[in-house]
Structure formats: structure tokens, C-alpha cells
């Protein structure tokens, strides 16, 4: 038993150090304000402090830390994207993920599982070959495999899918992993706070003050703050924040639902995604099946759950794993996906001096947490886009240089 735990157990007067400090009043001025206390915002605060020595920073979160999409995703980490820009960006993120537990001195339950993207049609096989070639070009461990590879690793899967849509092969991505999402947020949050950053929960940003095209401060539900730089790192609320500075983005918000079953004995140690069936599944370390599908069909700013989602997902899951018909669904929830026209994020500087944007995270935000934090911190400090995020700049839509990532967005949308 760890010594610290024993001390805590035996001595009622010994108090375990708080993970986060008690709430303090807001200061009148910060060098930088980060809007959003999810993984991305907390990671940015952490790298600002750790790598740039910038600590006069406030992270403002309207709810609780990691209570938005950070705590609502299905924790998949992978870098098997389609575009060179996406592959390099997510590969850098995956590499940071691998060292996070050590950086934080906190177990983030990073579990390397391997990731199959199943192909049920010839055209899906073509896309898998395309992705594999781009991945290999950048040194990413991805390859197209046939049915025997899948059968050997996932013996309980019905590769014929009940005869409806037989699996032809898959893209196999050995580095694919899962991690505990809230631990990632807490690790970044604690690391930032220990270095002097302030984290304010239940603090809603109600306005951003801009004079002469330059950021001067923010208004919040707890009063006004002066600052020269604001970094918006929210999900589901990006249009609300960008409208405060008069900025338009092509983001549309769709709910993305997920659910878990009751726990069962371990039978699935890889991550399975089927873009054609619009379903994906992994088994958590507790034994639950963590499952999801594509985004809801209509634009909606809501985290409501629907029966339609479970019904349709169960239909697909039964094709892949017929025995799951006996399992009960234990929990169901939704997040809000900020979807862009090219299925890539929007990152970096904006036409408003001192206003930086990290948005458009659709269904691909969790896996980008470390690299978003790191590159946005660098961008805000240097007032110039980090080279890894330059392709994701907002102006790409006006310039017609989009980063077409739809073919790698996991489940079809
Ligand atoms: O990008 O791997 C992914 C993913 C899985 C579920 C939603 N997005």
C-alpha cells in the first residue's frame, strides 16, 4: 500500500492535499484569459506555464472542469488520419499522450489497444489504402489488413455481419489507445494551478471587450477582467463566443451521443470502428462496452439523449457482436459537436488582435487535447500560428484551401 494512503488511513487529522485550490476572487487583470476549462483550455494553461513561464493566466469555465465534451467523449486516441496536415498534428498529440501520466504524476489509464477501422465495401477499402499510404509516409504505424487479421484479434466478431454487410478488411492502427478523459483534464488543471495559473469554475464569459480591433478584456458572471489576450477553447459554445467579437465561423453544432453497457468479462481488447455501419465500440477496463455512432442528423444545441440513437446503434452492434443483444445499457449521454465543412478544426490567430481560436472539434477533439494545448500556448505567446496548426487557420475557408478530413472522421457523418 502506498505510504501516503496508509498515513491518510491511520491519521484522521492528516488531510490529503486538495487537488484544486478553493475558489478565490477574480483579479482585475491577467496577461491572458482562457475561455473553457475542458481538456484543451487546461492543457493550454499548463503549457503556457510550463514551457513559456506565463502564469498570470485565468482559465474561466462556465460549469465544472471537464464537464463539457472532455467528459462526454469515448476517449479514443489515434493518429490514422487522411491528410498530411491531420496525420502530423494527431501524431504529435499521441506522442504527448504517451508521456502524460509521467508528466502529471497521475495515472491517466492510457491503454494502448490497437484500432481497426472496418471496411465493408470496395470504396471503403480504397479509402483505407489511401489512409494507410499517407500514414506510412509520415512514419505512422497503419496498414490495411484482411479478414484473417481481424478474426485472429477479435474472435467474437461476426465478420459477415449477419450477411448484410460483410467485412472485407480494415485499416489496422497499432498505436490506437484509450485514456481516462477526466484524468487528462485534472492532470493538466493541477499542473497549471501548481505553476501559478488561476482556474475559475462556474464563471461564465458574457462579453469580450474589443477596442480598435484589439482585445482589452472580458466580462464575466463574476465581474470584468482586463487582459490583452483571450484564447477561446470551448466546445458547443464556440459560435456564442465568436459572436462576442463579431467573428463568423462556418461551425454548425450537432449532438453526438454515446452509451455504455453493463460490465462483462474482457473479450475485446482493441477498438473497433465501422464507418459504413456508423458504429464503434471498445471495452473499458471495468468491462463496460463503450459505444457510439455518428452525430445526430439535425443541428441542435443540446445534450439530450434519445431512444432512436440506442435503437439504431443496437441494430448495428448486433450485426458485429450478436451476443450483445443480451446486454443492458447502463448509461447514455451526449456531447455537442462543432462540425466544420472540412471536418478539421479551426485554430490559431484571428483578425481580432489578441483573440485566438481553438474550435471546430466535432468528433475529434479529445485525441487532440495535448497538442492543441501546446500549439495554442505557443501561438498566443508568439502571436503567430505554430507550424502544426497553420493549415487549420480560419481563413482557409475564404481562401478555398480546406483540409478534407471527412474520410478519417471515424464514424460516417
Ligand atoms: O475520432 O476516433 C474518433 C472518434 C470516435 C468517436 C468519435 N470520434
CSV table of C-alpha atoms and ligand atoms in Angstrom, one decimal:
chain,number,residue,atom,x,y,z
A,1,UNK,CA,0.0,0.0,0.0
A,2,UNK,CA,1.4,3.4,-0.9
A,3,UNK,CA,2.8,5.2,2.2
A,4,UNK,CA,0.7,8.4,1.6
A,5,UNK,CA,-2.5,6.3,1.6
A,6,UNK,CA,-1.6,4.5,4.8
A,7,UNK,CA,-0.8,7.8,6.5
A,8,UNK,CA,-4.2,9.1,5.4
A,9,UNK,CA,-6.0,6.0,6.6
A,10,UNK,CA,-4.4,5.8,10.0
A,11,UNK,CA,-4.4,9.5,10.9
A,12,UNK,CA,-7.8,11.3,10.9
A,13,UNK,CA,-6.0,14.6,11.3
A,14,UNK,CA,-3.9,14.2,8.2
A,15,UNK,CA,-5.7,15.8,5.3
A,16,UNK,CA,-5.0,14.8,1.8
A,17,UNK,CA,-3.8,17.8,-0.2
A,18,UNK,CA,-6.6,19.3,-2.3
A,19,UNK,CA,-6.4,18.6,-6.0
A,20,UNK,CA,-7.5,22.1,-6.8
A,21,UNK,CA,-7.4,25.2,-4.5
A,22,UNK,CA,-10.6,26.8,-3.1
A,23,UNK,CA,-12.2,29.5,-5.2
A,24,UNK,CA,-10.6,32.9,-5.0
A,25,UNK,CA,-11.9,36.3,-6.2
A,26,UNK,CA,-11.0,37.2,-9.8
A,27,UNK,CA,-8.1,39.6,-10.2
A,28,UNK,CA,-8.6,42.9,-12.1
A,29,UNK,CA,-6.1,42.0,-14.7
A,30,UNK,CA,-4.4,38.9,-16.3
A,31,UNK,CA,-1.9,38.6,-19.1
A,32,UNK,CA,-4.1,36.0,-20.8
A,33,UNK,CA,-7.6,34.6,-20.3
A,34,UNK,CA,-8.5,31.2,-21.5
A,35,UNK,CA,-12.2,30.6,-22.0
A,36,UNK,CA,-13.1,26.9,-21.3
A,37,UNK,CA,-11.9,24.7,-18.6
A,38,UNK,CA,-12.0,21.5,-20.6
A,39,UNK,CA,-9.0,19.4,-21.6
A,40,UNK,CA,-7.9,21.9,-24.3
A,41,UNK,CA,-8.1,25.0,-22.1
A,42,UNK,CA,-6.4,23.4,-19.2
A,43,UNK,CA,-3.7,21.9,-21.4
A,44,UNK,CA,-3.1,25.4,-22.9
A,45,UNK,CA,-2.8,26.8,-19.4
A,46,UNK,CA,-0.3,24.0,-18.4
A,47,UNK,CA,2.0,24.6,-21.4
A,48,UNK,CA,1.8,28.4,-21.1
A,49,UNK,CA,3.1,28.0,-17.5
A,50,UNK,CA,5.5,25.1,-18.1
A,51,UNK,CA,7.0,25.9,-21.4
A,52,UNK,CA,6.7,29.7,-21.6
A,53,UNK,CA,6.7,30.8,-17.9
A,54,UNK,CA,3.4,32.7,-18.5
A,55,UNK,CA,1.5,32.2,-15.3
A,56,UNK,CA,-0.6,35.4,-14.9
A,57,UNK,CA,-3.4,33.4,-16.6
A,58,UNK,CA,-7.0,32.8,-15.7
A,59,UNK,CA,-9.0,29.8,-17.0
A,60,UNK,CA,-12.7,30.6,-17.0
A,61,UNK,CA,-15.2,27.7,-17.0
A,62,UNK,CA,-18.9,28.2,-17.0
A,63,UNK,CA,-19.6,24.9,-15.4
A,64,UNK,CA,-17.2,22.4,-13.8
A,65,UNK,CA,-13.8,21.3,-15.1
A,66,UNK,CA,-14.0,18.7,-17.9
A,67,UNK,CA,-17.8,18.8,-17.7
A,68,UNK,CA,-18.3,19.5,-21.4
A,69,UNK,CA,-17.0,17.4,-24.2
A,70,UNK,CA,-13.9,16.4,-22.3
A,71,UNK,CA,-16.1,14.2,-20.0
A,72,UNK,CA,-18.5,13.2,-22.7
A,73,UNK,CA,-16.3,11.6,-25.4
A,74,UNK,CA,-15.4,8.0,-25.8
A,75,UNK,CA,-11.7,8.5,-25.1
A,76,UNK,CA,-10.2,7.3,-28.3
A,77,UNK,CA,-6.7,8.3,-29.2
A,78,UNK,CA,-5.3,7.7,-32.7
A,79,UNK,CA,-3.4,9.4,-35.5
A,80,UNK,CA,-4.5,7.4,-38.5
A,81,UNK,CA,-5.9,10.5,-40.4
A,82,UNK,CA,-6.2,11.1,-44.1
A,83,UNK,CA,-4.5,14.4,-44.8
A,84,UNK,CA,-0.8,15.0,-44.2
A,85,UNK,CA,-1.8,18.0,-42.0
A,86,UNK,CA,-4.1,15.9,-39.8
A,87,UNK,CA,-1.7,12.9,-39.6
A,88,UNK,CA,1.2,15.1,-38.4
A,89,UNK,CA,-0.9,17.0,-35.9
A,90,UNK,CA,-2.5,14.0,-34.3
A,91,UNK,CA,0.7,12.0,-34.3
A,92,UNK,CA,2.3,14.8,-32.2
A,93,UNK,CA,-0.7,14.6,-29.9
A,94,UNK,CA,-0.5,10.8,-29.5
A,95,UNK,CA,3.2,11.1,-28.6
A,96,UNK,CA,2.4,13.6,-25.9
A,97,UNK,CA,-0.4,11.4,-24.6
A,98,UNK,CA,2.1,8.5,-24.1
A,99,UNK,CA,4.1,10.6,-21.6
A,100,UNK,CA,1.3,12.4,-19.8
A,101,UNK,CA,1.0,10.1,-16.8
A,102,UNK,CA,4.6,10.7,-16.0
A,103,UNK,CA,4.4,14.4,-16.7
A,104,UNK,CA,1.5,14.7,-14.3
A,105,UNK,CA,2.5,12.1,-11.8
A,106,UNK,CA,-1.1,10.9,-12.2
A,107,UNK,CA,-2.4,7.7,-13.7
A,108,UNK,CA,-4.4,8.7,-16.8
A,109,UNK,CA,-5.1,5.0,-17.6
A,110,UNK,CA,-3.6,5.2,-21.0
A,111,UNK,CA,-4.2,1.9,-22.6
A,112,UNK,CA,-2.7,1.0,-26.0
A,113,UNK,CA,-5.3,-1.2,-27.7
A,114,UNK,CA,-4.8,-1.0,-31.4
A,115,UNK,CA,-7.6,0.3,-33.6
A,116,UNK,CA,-9.5,-1.3,-36.5
A,117,UNK,CA,-11.5,0.8,-39.0
A,118,UNK,CA,-13.6,-1.8,-40.7
A,119,UNK,CA,-14.3,-1.6,-44.5
A,120,UNK,CA,-17.4,-3.3,-45.8
A,121,UNK,CA,-17.3,-2.0,-49.4
A,122,UNK,CA,-14.7,-1.7,-52.1
A,123,UNK,CA,-14.8,2.1,-51.9
A,124,UNK,CA,-14.2,1.9,-48.1
A,125,UNK,CA,-11.2,-0.4,-48.8
A,126,UNK,CA,-9.9,2.2,-51.2
A,127,UNK,CA,-10.1,4.9,-48.5
A,128,UNK,CA,-8.3,2.6,-46.1
A,129,UNK,CA,-5.5,2.0,-48.6
A,130,UNK,CA,-5.2,5.8,-49.1
A,131,UNK,CA,-5.1,6.4,-45.4
A,132,UNK,CA,-2.5,3.7,-44.9
A,133,UNK,CA,-0.2,5.1,-47.5
A,134,UNK,CA,-0.4,8.7,-46.1
A,135,UNK,CA,0.1,7.3,-42.6
A,136,UNK,CA,3.2,5.3,-43.6
A,137,UNK,CA,4.6,8.3,-45.4
A,138,UNK,CA,4.7,10.1,-42.1
A,139,UNK,CA,6.0,7.1,-40.2
A,140,UNK,CA,2.7,6.2,-38.6
A,141,UNK,CA,2.0,2.5,-37.9
A,142,UNK,CA,-1.0,1.8,-40.0
A,143,UNK,CA,-1.7,-0.9,-42.6
A,144,UNK,CA,-4.5,-2.5,-44.5
A,145,UNK,CA,-5.3,-6.0,-43.2
A,146,UNK,CA,-7.6,-8.8,-44.4
A,147,UNK,CA,-10.3,-10.7,-42.5
A,148,UNK,CA,-7.9,-13.2,-41.0
A,149,UNK,CA,-6.1,-10.4,-39.1
A,150,UNK,CA,-9.3,-9.3,-37.6
A,151,UNK,CA,-10.6,-12.8,-36.9
A,152,UNK,CA,-7.3,-13.6,-35.0
A,153,UNK,CA,-7.6,-10.5,-32.8
A,154,UNK,CA,-11.4,-10.2,-32.4
A,155,UNK,CA,-12.6,-13.8,-32.4
A,156,UNK,CA,-16.1,-12.9,-31.1
A,157,UNK,CA,-16.9,-10.6,-34.1
A,158,UNK,CA,-19.2,-11.8,-36.8
A,159,UNK,CA,-17.2,-10.8,-39.8
A,160,UNK,CA,-20.2,-11.5,-42.1
A,161,UNK,CA,-22.3,-9.1,-40.1
A,162,UNK,CA,-25.3,-11.4,-40.3
A,163,UNK,CA,-24.8,-11.4,-44.1
A,164,UNK,CA,-25.9,-7.8,-44.5
A,165,UNK,CA,-22.5,-6.0,-44.9
A,166,UNK,CA,-19.6,-8.5,-44.7
A,167,UNK,CA,-16.3,-7.0,-43.5
A,168,UNK,CA,-13.8,-7.1,-46.4
A,169,UNK,CA,-10.8,-5.8,-44.5
A,170,UNK,CA,-9.7,-3.0,-42.3
A,171,UNK,CA,-7.2,-0.3,-41.6
A,172,UNK,CA,-5.2,-1.5,-38.6
A,173,UNK,CA,-3.6,1.2,-36.5
A,174,UNK,CA,-1.5,-0.4,-33.8
A,175,UNK,CA,-0.9,2.8,-31.7
A,176,UNK,CA,-4.7,3.4,-31.2
A,177,UNK,CA,-5.4,3.8,-27.5
A,178,UNK,CA,-7.9,4.9,-24.9
A,179,UNK,CA,-7.3,7.1,-21.8
A,180,UNK,CA,-9.3,8.2,-18.9
A,181,UNK,CA,-10.7,11.5,-20.1
A,182,UNK,CA,-11.3,13.3,-16.8
A,183,UNK,CA,-7.9,12.4,-15.5
A,184,UNK,CA,-6.4,14.1,-18.5
A,185,UNK,CA,-8.3,17.3,-17.6
A,186,UNK,CA,-7.4,17.0,-13.9
A,187,UNK,CA,-3.7,16.4,-14.6
A,188,UNK,CA,-3.5,19.4,-16.9
A,189,UNK,CA,-5.5,21.5,-14.4
A,190,UNK,CA,-3.4,20.5,-11.4
A,191,UNK,CA,-0.2,21.0,-13.3
A,192,UNK,CA,-1.3,24.5,-14.4
A,193,UNK,CA,-2.5,25.5,-10.9
A,194,UNK,CA,0.7,24.3,-9.3
A,195,UNK,CA,2.6,26.6,-11.6
A,196,UNK,CA,0.5,29.6,-10.6
A,197,UNK,CA,-2.4,29.7,-13.1
A,198,UNK,CA,-5.8,30.5,-11.7
A,199,UNK,CA,-8.7,28.2,-12.5
A,200,UNK,CA,-12.2,29.6,-12.0
A,201,UNK,CA,-15.2,27.3,-12.3
A,202,UNK,CA,-18.8,28.5,-12.5
A,203,UNK,CA,-17.6,31.7,-14.2
A,204,UNK,CA,-19.4,32.4,-17.4
A,205,UNK,CA,-18.0,34.8,-20.0
A,206,UNK,CA,-20.7,37.2,-21.0
A,207,UNK,CA,-18.7,39.5,-23.3
A,208,UNK,CA,-15.3,40.3,-24.8
A,209,UNK,CA,-14.2,43.9,-24.9
A,210,UNK,CA,-12.6,44.9,-28.2
A,211,UNK,CA,-11.4,48.4,-29.0
A,212,UNK,CA,-9.8,49.4,-32.3
A,213,UNK,CA,-9.7,45.7,-33.4
A,214,UNK,CA,-7.8,44.7,-30.3
A,215,UNK,CA,-8.8,42.7,-27.2
A,216,UNK,CA,-9.0,44.7,-24.0
A,217,UNK,CA,-10.7,42.4,-21.5
A,218,UNK,CA,-13.7,40.1,-20.8
A,219,UNK,CA,-16.9,40.5,-18.9
A,220,UNK,CA,-18.0,37.5,-16.7
A,221,UNK,CA,-20.8,36.5,-14.5
A,222,UNK,CA,-18.5,37.5,-11.6
A,223,UNK,CA,-17.3,40.8,-12.9
A,224,UNK,CA,-15.0,42.4,-15.5
A,225,UNK,CA,-11.3,41.5,-16.1
A,226,UNK,CA,-8.7,43.4,-18.1
A,227,UNK,CA,-6.4,41.4,-20.4
A,228,UNK,CA,-4.6,41.7,-23.8
A,229,UNK,CA,-5.1,38.1,-25.0
A,230,UNK,CA,-8.1,35.8,-24.9
A,231,UNK,CA,-7.9,32.2,-26.1
A,232,UNK,CA,-11.3,30.6,-26.8
A,233,UNK,CA,-11.1,26.8,-26.3
A,234,UNK,CA,-14.7,25.7,-25.9
A,235,UNK,CA,-16.9,23.1,-27.5
A,236,UNK,CA,-20.6,23.5,-28.2
A,237,UNK,CA,-20.4,27.2,-27.4
A,238,UNK,CA,-17.8,28.4,-30.0
A,239,UNK,CA,-20.4,30.4,-32.0
A,240,UNK,CA,-21.6,32.1,-28.8
A,241,UNK,CA,-18.1,33.2,-28.0
A,242,UNK,CA,-17.0,34.2,-31.5
A,243,UNK,CA,-20.1,36.3,-31.9
A,244,UNK,CA,-18.9,38.4,-29.0
A,245,UNK,CA,-16.0,39.7,-31.1
A,246,UNK,CA,-18.1,39.8,-34.3
A,247,UNK,CA,-16.4,36.8,-35.9
A,248,UNK,CA,-18.2,34.4,-38.1
A,249,UNK,CA,-17.2,30.8,-38.5
A,250,UNK,CA,-18.8,28.0,-40.6
A,251,UNK,CA,-19.3,25.8,-37.5
A,252,UNK,CA,-22.7,24.0,-37.0
A,253,UNK,CA,-23.5,22.2,-33.8
A,254,UNK,CA,-24.8,18.6,-33.8
A,255,UNK,CA,-25.3,16.4,-30.8
A,256,UNK,CA,-23.1,13.3,-30.6
A,257,UNK,CA,-24.5,10.5,-28.4
A,258,UNK,CA,-22.8,7.6,-26.7
A,259,UNK,CA,-23.6,4.9,-24.1
A,260,UNK,CA,-22.1,2.1,-22.1
A,261,UNK,CA,-23.4,-1.4,-21.3
A,262,UNK,CA,-23.2,-3.3,-18.0
A,263,UNK,CA,-19.8,-4.8,-17.4
A,264,UNK,CA,-18.9,-8.1,-18.9
A,265,UNK,CA,-15.8,-10.3,-18.9
A,266,UNK,CA,-13.0,-9.0,-21.1
A,267,UNK,CA,-13.4,-10.1,-24.7
A,268,UNK,CA,-12.4,-7.1,-26.7
A,269,UNK,CA,-9.0,-5.5,-26.3
A,270,UNK,CA,-9.0,-3.5,-29.5
A,271,UNK,CA,-11.0,-0.5,-30.6
A,272,UNK,CA,-13.5,-1.3,-33.4
A,273,UNK,CA,-14.9,1.4,-35.7
A,274,UNK,CA,-17.2,0.8,-38.7
A,275,UNK,CA,-17.7,3.9,-40.8
A,276,UNK,CA,-20.2,2.0,-43.0
A,277,UNK,CA,-22.3,0.7,-40.1
A,278,UNK,CA,-21.9,4.1,-38.3
A,279,UNK,CA,-20.9,2.4,-35.0
A,280,UNK,CA,-17.8,2.0,-32.9
A,281,UNK,CA,-17.1,0.1,-29.7
A,282,UNK,CA,-14.3,-0.5,-27.2
A,283,UNK,CA,-14.3,-2.3,-23.8
A,284,UNK,CA,-13.4,-0.3,-20.8
A,285,UNK,CA,-11.1,-1.6,-18.1
A,286,UNK,CA,-14.2,-2.1,-16.0
A,287,UNK,CA,-15.7,-4.4,-18.6
A,288,UNK,CA,-18.3,-2.0,-20.0
A,289,UNK,CA,-18.8,-1.7,-23.7
A,290,UNK,CA,-18.3,2.0,-24.6
A,291,UNK,CA,-20.3,2.6,-27.8
A,292,UNK,CA,-21.3,5.3,-30.2
A,293,UNK,CA,-22.5,6.2,-33.6
A,294,UNK,CA,-22.4,9.2,-36.0
A,295,UNK,CA,-23.7,12.6,-35.0
A,296,UNK,CA,-27.5,13.2,-34.8
A,297,UNK,CA,-29.0,14.2,-38.1
A,298,UNK,CA,-30.1,17.7,-37.2
A,299,UNK,CA,-28.4,20.8,-36.0
A,300,UNK,CA,-29.2,21.2,-32.3
A,301,UNK,CA,-27.6,22.9,-29.3
A,302,UNK,CA,-28.4,20.3,-26.7
A,303,UNK,CA,-27.0,17.4,-24.8
A,304,UNK,CA,-30.3,15.4,-24.6
A,305,UNK,CA,-30.2,11.7,-25.2
A,306,UNK,CA,-32.7,9.9,-27.5
A,307,UNK,CA,-34.1,6.4,-27.7
A,308,UNK,CA,-33.7,6.5,-31.5
A,309,UNK,CA,-29.9,6.5,-31.0
A,310,UNK,CA,-29.8,3.4,-28.8
A,311,UNK,CA,-32.2,1.6,-31.1
A,312,UNK,CA,-30.2,2.2,-34.2
A,313,UNK,CA,-26.9,1.6,-32.5
A,314,UNK,CA,-28.1,-1.7,-31.1
A,315,UNK,CA,-29.1,-2.8,-34.5
A,316,UNK,CA,-25.6,-2.3,-35.9
A,317,UNK,CA,-23.9,-3.7,-32.8
A,318,UNK,CA,-25.9,-6.9,-33.2
A,319,UNK,CA,-24.5,-7.3,-36.7
A,320,UNK,CA,-21.0,-7.1,-35.3
A,321,UNK,CA,-21.4,-8.9,-32.0
A,322,UNK,CA,-24.7,-10.8,-31.9
A,323,UNK,CA,-24.3,-11.8,-28.2
A,324,UNK,CA,-24.5,-8.1,-27.2
A,325,UNK,CA,-28.3,-8.5,-27.5
A,326,UNK,CA,-28.3,-9.9,-24.0
A,327,UNK,CA,-26.5,-6.8,-22.5
A,328,UNK,CA,-28.3,-4.0,-20.8
A,329,UNK,CA,-27.4,-0.3,-21.5
A,330,UNK,CA,-26.4,1.3,-18.2
A,331,UNK,CA,-25.8,4.9,-19.1
A,332,UNK,CA,-26.4,7.2,-22.1
A,333,UNK,CA,-25.3,10.8,-22.7
A,334,UNK,CA,-24.5,13.3,-25.4
A,335,UNK,CA,-21.9,16.0,-26.2
A,336,UNK,CA,-22.1,18.8,-28.7
A,337,UNK,CA,-20.0,18.6,-31.8
A,338,UNK,CA,-18.9,21.8,-33.5
A,339,UNK,CA,-18.7,20.5,-37.1
A,340,UNK,CA,-16.8,22.4,-39.8
A,341,UNK,CA,-17.3,21.9,-43.6
A,342,UNK,CA,-14.0,20.0,-44.0
A,343,UNK,CA,-14.1,18.1,-40.7
A,344,UNK,CA,-10.9,19.7,-39.5
A,345,UNK,CA,-10.5,22.1,-36.5
A,346,UNK,CA,-10.2,25.9,-36.6
A,347,UNK,CA,-7.1,27.0,-34.8
A,348,UNK,CA,-4.8,30.0,-34.3
A,349,UNK,CA,-4.8,33.7,-34.7
A,350,UNK,CA,-7.9,35.6,-35.9
A,351,UNK,CA,-8.4,39.0,-37.5
A,352,UNK,CA,-9.0,40.4,-34.0
A,353,UNK,CA,-5.7,41.3,-32.4
A,354,UNK,CA,-5.2,39.2,-29.2
A,355,UNK,CA,-8.1,36.9,-29.9
A,356,UNK,CA,-7.1,33.3,-30.6
A,357,UNK,CA,-9.4,30.5,-31.5
A,358,UNK,CA,-9.4,26.7,-30.9
A,359,UNK,CA,-12.7,25.4,-32.1
A,360,UNK,CA,-14.5,23.1,-34.6
A,361,UNK,CA,-13.6,20.0,-32.7
A,362,UNK,CA,-16.5,18.0,-34.0
A,363,UNK,CA,-16.0,14.4,-33.0
A,364,UNK,CA,-12.2,14.6,-33.0
A,365,UNK,CA,-11.4,16.8,-30.0
A,366,UNK,CA,-10.3,14.5,-27.2
A,367,UNK,CA,-7.4,13.0,-29.0
A,368,UNK,CA,-6.1,16.5,-29.9
A,369,UNK,CA,-6.0,17.7,-26.3
A,370,UNK,CA,-2.3,17.7,-25.6
A,371,UNK,CA,-1.2,19.1,-29.0
A,372,UNK,CA,-3.9,21.7,-29.0
A,373,UNK,CA,-2.9,23.0,-25.7
A,374,UNK,CA,0.8,23.0,-26.6
A,375,UNK,CA,0.4,24.7,-30.0
A,376,UNK,CA,-2.2,27.2,-28.9
A,377,UNK,CA,0.1,28.2,-26.0
A,378,UNK,CA,3.0,28.7,-28.4
A,379,UNK,CA,0.7,30.7,-30.8
A,380,UNK,CA,-0.6,33.0,-28.1
A,381,UNK,CA,2.9,33.7,-26.7
A,382,UNK,CA,4.5,34.3,-30.2
A,383,UNK,CA,1.4,35.9,-31.8
A,384,UNK,CA,1.9,33.7,-34.8
A,385,UNK,CA,0.5,30.4,-35.7
A,386,UNK,CA,2.5,27.3,-34.7
A,387,UNK,CA,3.5,25.5,-37.9
A,388,UNK,CA,1.4,22.4,-37.0
A,389,UNK,CA,-1.8,24.4,-36.8
A,390,UNK,CA,-1.2,26.9,-39.7
A,391,UNK,CA,-3.2,24.7,-42.1
A,392,UNK,CA,-6.2,24.9,-39.7
A,393,UNK,CA,-6.5,28.7,-39.7
A,394,UNK,CA,-9.9,30.2,-40.0
A,395,UNK,CA,-9.1,32.0,-43.3
A,396,UNK,CA,-8.8,28.7,-45.1
A,397,UNK,CA,-12.5,28.7,-45.8
A,398,UNK,CA,-12.3,32.1,-47.6
A,399,UNK,CA,-9.1,31.0,-49.3
A,400,UNK,CA,-10.5,27.7,-50.5
A,401,UNK,CA,-7.7,25.6,-49.0
A,402,UNK,CA,-9.6,23.3,-46.9
A,403,UNK,CA,-8.2,20.2,-45.1
A,404,UNK,CA,-10.6,17.5,-46.2
A,405,UNK,CA,-10.6,15.1,-43.2
A,406,UNK,CA,-14.1,13.7,-43.6
A,407,UNK,CA,-12.8,10.3,-44.7
A,408,UNK,CA,-11.0,9.8,-41.4
A,409,UNK,CA,-13.6,11.2,-39.0
A,410,UNK,CA,-14.1,7.8,-37.5
A,411,UNK,CA,-17.8,7.1,-37.9
A,412,UNK,CA,-19.5,8.4,-41.0
A,413,UNK,CA,-21.3,11.8,-40.7
B,1,LIG,O1,-12.3,10.1,-34.0
B,1,LIG,O2,-11.9,8.2,-33.1
B,1,LIG,C1,-12.6,9.1,-33.3
B,1,LIG,C2,-14.0,9.1,-32.7
B,1,LIG,C3,-14.6,8.1,-32.1
B,1,LIG,C4,-15.8,8.5,-31.8
B,1,LIG,C5,-15.9,9.8,-32.1
B,1,LIG,N1,-14.8,10.1,-32.7
